[in-house]
CSV table of C-alpha atoms (C1' of nucleotides) in Angstrom, one decimal:
chain,number,residue,atom,x,y,z
V,1,UNK,CA,-42.6,-103.9,129.2
V,2,UNK,CA,-39.9,-106.1,129.1
V,3,UNK,CA,-41.0,-109.1,127.6
V,4,UNK,CA,-40.3,-112.5,127.6
V,5,UNK,CA,-41.3,-115.9,126.3
V,6,UNK,CA,-42.3,-117.5,129.7
V,7,UNK,CA,-44.6,-114.4,130.2
V,8,UNK,CA,-45.6,-114.6,126.5
V,9,UNK,CA,-46.8,-118.4,126.3
V,10,UNK,CA,-48.6,-117.9,130.2
V,11,UNK,CA,-52.0,-116.4,127.8
V,12,UNK,CA,-53.9,-119.5,126.3
V,13,UNK,CA,-55.3,-117.6,123.7
V,14,UNK,CA,-51.4,-116.5,122.8
V,15,UNK,CA,-50.5,-120.1,122.9
V,16,UNK,CA,-53.5,-121.2,120.5
V,17,UNK,CA,-52.1,-118.0,117.8
V,18,UNK,CA,-48.3,-119.4,118.0
V,19,UNK,CA,-49.8,-123.3,117.0
V,20,UNK,CA,-52.1,-121.9,114.5
V,21,UNK,CA,-48.9,-119.8,112.8
V,22,UNK,CA,-46.9,-122.6,113.5
V,23,UNK,CA,-48.4,-124.1,110.2
V,24,UNK,CA,-48.4,-121.4,107.8
V,25,UNK,CA,-48.1,-117.8,107.8
V,26,UNK,CA,-51.6,-115.9,108.7
V,27,UNK,CA,-52.9,-112.3,108.8
V,28,UNK,CA,-54.6,-110.7,112.0
V,29,UNK,CA,-58.2,-111.1,110.3
V,30,UNK,CA,-57.5,-114.4,109.2
V,31,UNK,CA,-56.5,-115.0,113.1
V,32,UNK,CA,-58.7,-113.1,115.0
V,33,UNK,CA,-62.0,-115.6,113.0
V,34,UNK,CA,-60.7,-118.5,115.5
V,35,UNK,CA,-61.4,-116.9,118.7
V,36,UNK,CA,-64.5,-114.9,120.2
V,37,UNK,CA,-62.2,-111.8,120.7
V,38,UNK,CA,-62.1,-108.6,118.7
V,39,UNK,CA,-59.3,-108.1,115.8
V,40,UNK,CA,-58.2,-105.3,118.1
V,41,UNK,CA,-57.6,-107.8,120.6
V,42,UNK,CA,-55.6,-110.0,118.4
V,43,UNK,CA,-53.5,-107.2,117.1
V,44,UNK,CA,-52.7,-106.6,120.8
V,45,UNK,CA,-51.5,-110.5,121.6
V,46,UNK,CA,-49.5,-110.1,118.5
V,47,UNK,CA,-47.5,-107.0,119.5
V,48,UNK,CA,-46.7,-109.0,122.9
V,49,UNK,CA,-45.3,-111.9,120.7
V,50,UNK,CA,-43.8,-109.6,118.2
V,51,UNK,CA,-42.0,-107.6,121.0
V,52,UNK,CA,-40.4,-110.9,122.6
V,53,UNK,CA,-39.6,-112.2,118.9
V,54,UNK,CA,-42.0,-115.1,118.8
V,55,UNK,CA,-43.4,-114.0,115.7
V,56,UNK,CA,-42.3,-111.9,112.3
V,57,UNK,CA,-44.2,-110.0,110.3
V,58,UNK,CA,-44.1,-109.8,106.5
V,59,UNK,CA,-46.3,-106.8,104.7
V,60,UNK,CA,-47.9,-107.8,101.8
V,61,UNK,CA,-50.0,-105.1,100.6
V,62,UNK,CA,-52.0,-103.8,102.9
V,63,UNK,CA,-52.1,-106.9,104.8
V,64,UNK,CA,-49.5,-108.3,107.5
V,65,UNK,CA,-48.7,-111.8,107.3
V,66,UNK,CA,-47.4,-112.9,110.9
V,67,UNK,CA,-45.4,-116.4,111.4
V,68,UNK,CA,-44.0,-118.3,113.6
V,69,UNK,CA,-40.2,-117.3,114.9
V,70,UNK,CA,-39.6,-121.3,116.1
V,71,UNK,CA,-36.2,-120.6,117.2
V,72,UNK,CA,-37.7,-118.4,120.0
V,73,UNK,CA,-39.3,-121.5,121.1
V,74,UNK,CA,-36.3,-123.1,121.3
V,75,UNK,CA,-35.6,-121.0,124.4
V,76,UNK,CA,-38.1,-122.6,126.3
V,77,UNK,CA,-36.6,-125.8,125.2
V,78,UNK,CA,-33.3,-124.8,126.4
V,79,UNK,CA,-34.8,-123.7,130.0
V,80,UNK,CA,-36.2,-127.1,130.2
V,81,UNK,CA,-32.8,-128.6,129.7
V,82,UNK,CA,-31.8,-128.6,133.4
V,83,UNK,CA,-34.9,-130.6,134.4
V,84,UNK,CA,-34.6,-133.0,131.3
V,85,UNK,CA,-31.1,-133.9,133.4
V,86,UNK,CA,-33.2,-134.7,136.4
V,87,UNK,CA,-36.0,-136.8,135.0
V,88,UNK,CA,-33.5,-139.0,132.8
V,89,UNK,CA,-31.5,-139.4,136.3
V,90,UNK,CA,-34.5,-141.1,137.6
V,91,UNK,CA,-35.3,-143.3,134.6
V,92,UNK,CA,-31.5,-144.6,134.9
V,93,UNK,CA,-32.3,-144.8,139.0
V,94,UNK,CA,-35.4,-147.0,137.7
V,95,UNK,CA,-34.0,-148.6,135.2
V,96,UNK,CA,-31.2,-149.8,137.6
V,97,UNK,CA,-33.2,-151.0,140.2
V,98,UNK,CA,-35.5,-152.9,137.7
V,99,UNK,CA,-32.2,-154.4,136.2
V,100,UNK,CA,-31.3,-155.2,140.2
V,101,UNK,CA,-34.5,-156.9,140.8
V,102,UNK,CA,-33.9,-159.2,137.2
V,103,UNK,CA,-30.2,-160.1,138.2
V,104,UNK,CA,-31.4,-161.4,141.6
V,105,UNK,CA,-34.3,-163.3,140.3
V,106,UNK,CA,-32.1,-164.7,138.2
V,107,UNK,CA,-29.5,-165.8,140.4
V,108,UNK,CA,-32.4,-168.1,142.0
Q,1,UNK,CA,-58.5,-119.7,139.9
Q,2,UNK,CA,-57.6,-122.1,137.5
Q,3,UNK,CA,-54.0,-122.0,137.3
Q,4,UNK,CA,-51.9,-123.9,134.9
Q,5,UNK,CA,-48.6,-124.8,134.6
Q,6,UNK,CA,-47.6,-122.1,131.6
Q,7,UNK,CA,-49.0,-119.0,134.3
Q,8,UNK,CA,-46.8,-120.4,137.1
Q,9,UNK,CA,-43.9,-120.3,135.2
Q,10,UNK,CA,-44.5,-116.9,133.5
Q,11,UNK,CA,-43.4,-115.4,136.9
Q,12,UNK,CA,-39.0,-114.9,136.9
Q,13,UNK,CA,-39.4,-115.6,140.8
Q,14,UNK,CA,-41.2,-118.4,140.7
Q,15,UNK,CA,-38.8,-120.1,137.9
Q,16,UNK,CA,-36.0,-119.4,139.9
Q,17,UNK,CA,-38.1,-121.2,143.4
Q,18,UNK,CA,-38.1,-124.2,140.9
Q,19,UNK,CA,-34.9,-124.1,139.8
Q,20,UNK,CA,-33.8,-124.1,143.9
Q,21,UNK,CA,-36.1,-126.5,145.0
Q,22,UNK,CA,-35.0,-128.9,142.1
Q,23,UNK,CA,-32.0,-129.5,143.8
Q,24,UNK,CA,-33.1,-130.2,147.1
Q,25,UNK,CA,-36.5,-130.0,149.0
Q,26,UNK,CA,-36.1,-126.4,150.8
Q,27,UNK,CA,-38.4,-124.4,153.6
Q,28,UNK,CA,-40.4,-121.2,152.6
Q,29,UNK,CA,-37.8,-119.6,155.3
Q,30,UNK,CA,-35.0,-121.1,153.5
Q,31,UNK,CA,-36.1,-120.2,150.8
Q,32,UNK,CA,-36.8,-116.8,151.0
Q,33,UNK,CA,-33.4,-116.1,152.1
Q,34,UNK,CA,-32.2,-116.3,148.0
Q,35,UNK,CA,-35.2,-113.4,147.2
Q,36,UNK,CA,-35.6,-109.7,148.3
Q,37,UNK,CA,-38.9,-110.2,148.7
Q,38,UNK,CA,-40.8,-111.4,152.4
Q,39,UNK,CA,-41.3,-115.3,153.5
Q,40,UNK,CA,-45.3,-114.2,152.7
Q,41,UNK,CA,-44.8,-113.5,149.2
Q,42,UNK,CA,-42.8,-116.5,148.6
Q,43,UNK,CA,-45.4,-118.5,150.4
Q,44,UNK,CA,-48.0,-116.7,148.1
Q,45,UNK,CA,-45.7,-118.1,145.2
Q,46,UNK,CA,-45.6,-121.4,146.9
Q,47,UNK,CA,-49.3,-121.5,146.8
Q,48,UNK,CA,-49.5,-121.2,143.0
Q,49,UNK,CA,-46.6,-123.8,142.6
Q,50,UNK,CA,-48.6,-126.4,144.6
Q,51,UNK,CA,-52.0,-125.5,143.1
Q,52,UNK,CA,-50.9,-126.1,139.9
Q,53,UNK,CA,-49.2,-129.4,141.6
Q,54,UNK,CA,-45.6,-128.1,140.0
Q,55,UNK,CA,-44.6,-128.8,144.1
Q,56,UNK,CA,-45.5,-130.6,146.4
Q,57,UNK,CA,-45.4,-130.3,150.4
Q,58,UNK,CA,-43.8,-132.8,153.2
Q,59,UNK,CA,-44.5,-131.9,157.1
Q,60,UNK,CA,-41.6,-132.2,159.3
Q,61,UNK,CA,-42.8,-130.9,162.7
Q,62,UNK,CA,-43.3,-127.1,162.2
Q,63,UNK,CA,-41.3,-127.0,159.0
Q,64,UNK,CA,-42.6,-127.7,155.7
Q,65,UNK,CA,-40.1,-129.0,153.1
Q,66,UNK,CA,-41.1,-128.0,149.4
Q,67,UNK,CA,-39.8,-130.0,146.6
Q,68,UNK,CA,-40.2,-130.5,142.7
Q,69,UNK,CA,-42.9,-132.7,140.9
Q,70,UNK,CA,-40.7,-133.3,137.7
Q,71,UNK,CA,-43.4,-135.0,136.1
Q,72,UNK,CA,-45.7,-132.0,135.9
Q,73,UNK,CA,-42.4,-130.0,134.3
Q,74,UNK,CA,-43.0,-132.7,131.4
Q,75,UNK,CA,-46.2,-131.3,130.3
Q,76,UNK,CA,-44.3,-128.2,129.5
Q,77,UNK,CA,-41.9,-130.3,127.1
Q,78,UNK,CA,-45.0,-132.2,125.8
Q,79,UNK,CA,-46.4,-129.0,124.8
Q,80,UNK,CA,-43.1,-128.3,123.1
Q,81,UNK,CA,-43.3,-131.6,121.2
Q,82,UNK,CA,-45.6,-130.0,118.2
Q,83,UNK,CA,-43.0,-127.4,117.5
Q,84,UNK,CA,-40.0,-130.0,117.8
Q,85,UNK,CA,-41.2,-131.7,114.9
Q,86,UNK,CA,-40.8,-128.2,113.1
Q,87,UNK,CA,-37.5,-127.2,114.1
Q,88,UNK,CA,-36.6,-130.9,113.3
Q,89,UNK,CA,-37.7,-131.0,109.5
Q,90,UNK,CA,-35.9,-127.2,109.2
Q,91,UNK,CA,-33.0,-129.3,110.1
Q,92,UNK,CA,-34.0,-132.4,107.5
Q,93,UNK,CA,-34.4,-129.9,104.8
Q,94,UNK,CA,-31.0,-128.0,105.8
Q,95,UNK,CA,-29.6,-130.9,105.4
Q,96,UNK,CA,-30.6,-132.2,102.3
Q,97,UNK,CA,-29.8,-129.1,100.6
Q,98,UNK,CA,-26.0,-129.5,101.8
Q,99,UNK,CA,-26.0,-133.0,100.9
Q,100,UNK,CA,-27.5,-131.9,96.9
Q,101,UNK,CA,-24.8,-129.2,97.2
Q,102,UNK,CA,-22.2,-131.5,98.1
Q,103,UNK,CA,-23.5,-134.2,95.5
Q,104,UNK,CA,-23.5,-131.3,92.7
Q,105,UNK,CA,-19.8,-130.5,93.4
Q,106,UNK,CA,-18.7,-134.3,93.5
Q,107,UNK,CA,-20.1,-134.7,89.9
Q,108,UNK,CA,-18.4,-132.2,88.8
F,1,DT,C1',-61.4,-89.7,92.4
F,2,DA,C1',-64.5,-91.7,96.5
F,3,DT,C1',-65.2,-96.0,98.8
F,4,DA,C1',-63.9,-100.0,101.3
F,5,DT,C1',-60.5,-102.8,103.4
F,6,DT,C1',-56.7,-104.0,106.8
F,7,DT,C1',-54.4,-102.7,110.4
F,8,DG,C1',-52.6,-100.3,114.3
F,9,DC,C1',-53.0,-97.3,118.0
F,10,DA,C1',-54.7,-94.9,122.0
F,11,DA,C1',-58.2,-94.3,125.9
F,12,DC,C1',-60.8,-96.7,128.7
F,13,DC,C1',-62.4,-100.7,132.0
F,14,DA,C1',-62.7,-104.5,135.6
F,15,DA,C1',-60.3,-108.4,137.0
F,16,DT,C1',-55.9,-110.0,138.6
F,17,DA,C1',-51.1,-110.3,139.9
F,18,DG,C1',-47.5,-109.4,143.1
F,19,DG,C1',-45.9,-107.5,146.9
F,20,DT,C1',-47.0,-105.4,151.5
F,21,DT,C1',-48.2,-105.1,156.8
F,22,DT,C1',-51.0,-107.6,160.7
F,23,DC,C1',-52.5,-111.6,162.7
F,24,DT,C1',-53.3,-116.6,164.4
F,25,DT,C1',-52.0,-121.7,164.6
F,26,DA,C1',-49.0,-124.9,166.0
F,27,DA,C1',-44.6,-127.1,167.3
F,28,DT,C1',-40.2,-126.4,169.3
F,29,DT,C1',-37.2,-124.6,172.7
F,30,DT,C1',-35.7,-122.7,177.5
T,1,DA,C1',-45.2,-123.0,181.6
T,2,DA,C1',-43.3,-119.1,178.7
T,3,DA,C1',-41.3,-118.0,174.8
T,4,DT,C1',-39.4,-118.8,170.2
T,5,DT,C1',-40.1,-119.8,165.7
T,6,DA,C1',-42.3,-121.4,161.6
T,7,DA,C1',-45.6,-121.0,158.3
T,8,DG,C1',-50.3,-119.8,156.6
T,9,DA,C1',-54.4,-116.8,155.7
T,10,DA,C1',-56.4,-111.9,155.4
T,11,DA,C1',-56.7,-107.2,154.5
T,12,DC,C1',-54.7,-104.0,151.9
T,13,DC,C1',-52.3,-101.4,147.9
T,14,DT,C1',-50.5,-100.2,143.4
T,15,DA,C1',-49.3,-101.8,138.4
T,16,DT,C1',-50.5,-104.7,134.8
T,17,DT,C1',-53.4,-107.5,131.8
T,18,DG,C1',-56.3,-108.7,128.9
T,19,DG,C1',-60.4,-106.9,126.8
T,20,DT,C1',-63.1,-103.2,125.0
T,21,DT,C1',-64.7,-99.2,121.4
T,22,DG,C1',-63.2,-95.2,118.3
T,23,DC,C1',-60.4,-93.6,115.3
T,24,DA,C1',-56.9,-92.7,111.7
T,25,DA,C1',-53.3,-94.0,108.4
T,26,DA,C1',-52.5,-97.2,104.2
T,27,DT,C1',-53.4,-99.6,100.4
T,28,DA,C1',-56.9,-101.6,97.3
T,29,DT,C1',-61.1,-101.5,94.3
T,30,DA,C1',-65.1,-99.4,92.1
DNA sequence: TATATTTGCAACCAATAGGTTTCTTAATTT
DNA sequence: AAATTAAGAAACCTATTGGTTGCAAATATA
């Protein structure tokens, strides 16, 4: 079962979990309180998130605190890079167009 | 079947299709040539991408050209925004730490 | 020491995903 | 007009997903 970040964030519950623990490390029980699914279902999500290294665990007695591995989120950002070039280009083109129009107006 | 962008980009073939047509509009047949799956399977991916508005169609005779709707990609960027704050913060904290260390050294 | 709490794991289930093959429709060539 | 080409739709199949319940292990508390 080769997991990757993109598959991990496909599920809305998992995105919500990520957003939750981004603020502070939390235990599975505490996380589960925020959803209408069982603790075990949350645990499964956490396992998937751990497998693709989006999340790290820290044991504290019998509790396990989960927190976000922010570096992994950057992988998505890295993938976006190729498209960012495109949309910035479009902006430049729009800028140039507006500039051209403005100059033509000024010439009058 | 409520599709969203995150589910759409979860599949690696779909991400490849997106990257392909980001460069130039392409027909399903032309796209399919780049993969080991049938044209019909590509068509299904294109339908999903169209449903969540990541892709737009332009009919030209009996051919249909598919191209990327770059604006929709920005939705992912928007979602990343909340985390970008976090990782920029971490950088700042590191900067401060390094600065503090440097000052201490200079004081000597 | 006995009991309660926190967690992960396994077995199971229904729905969905991603692929295939077959067929239809519409536009282009010959 | 007939044949070819491009594409979507439908039916089907298997693997995966996201959920459940029940159980076992480890730690903490009475």
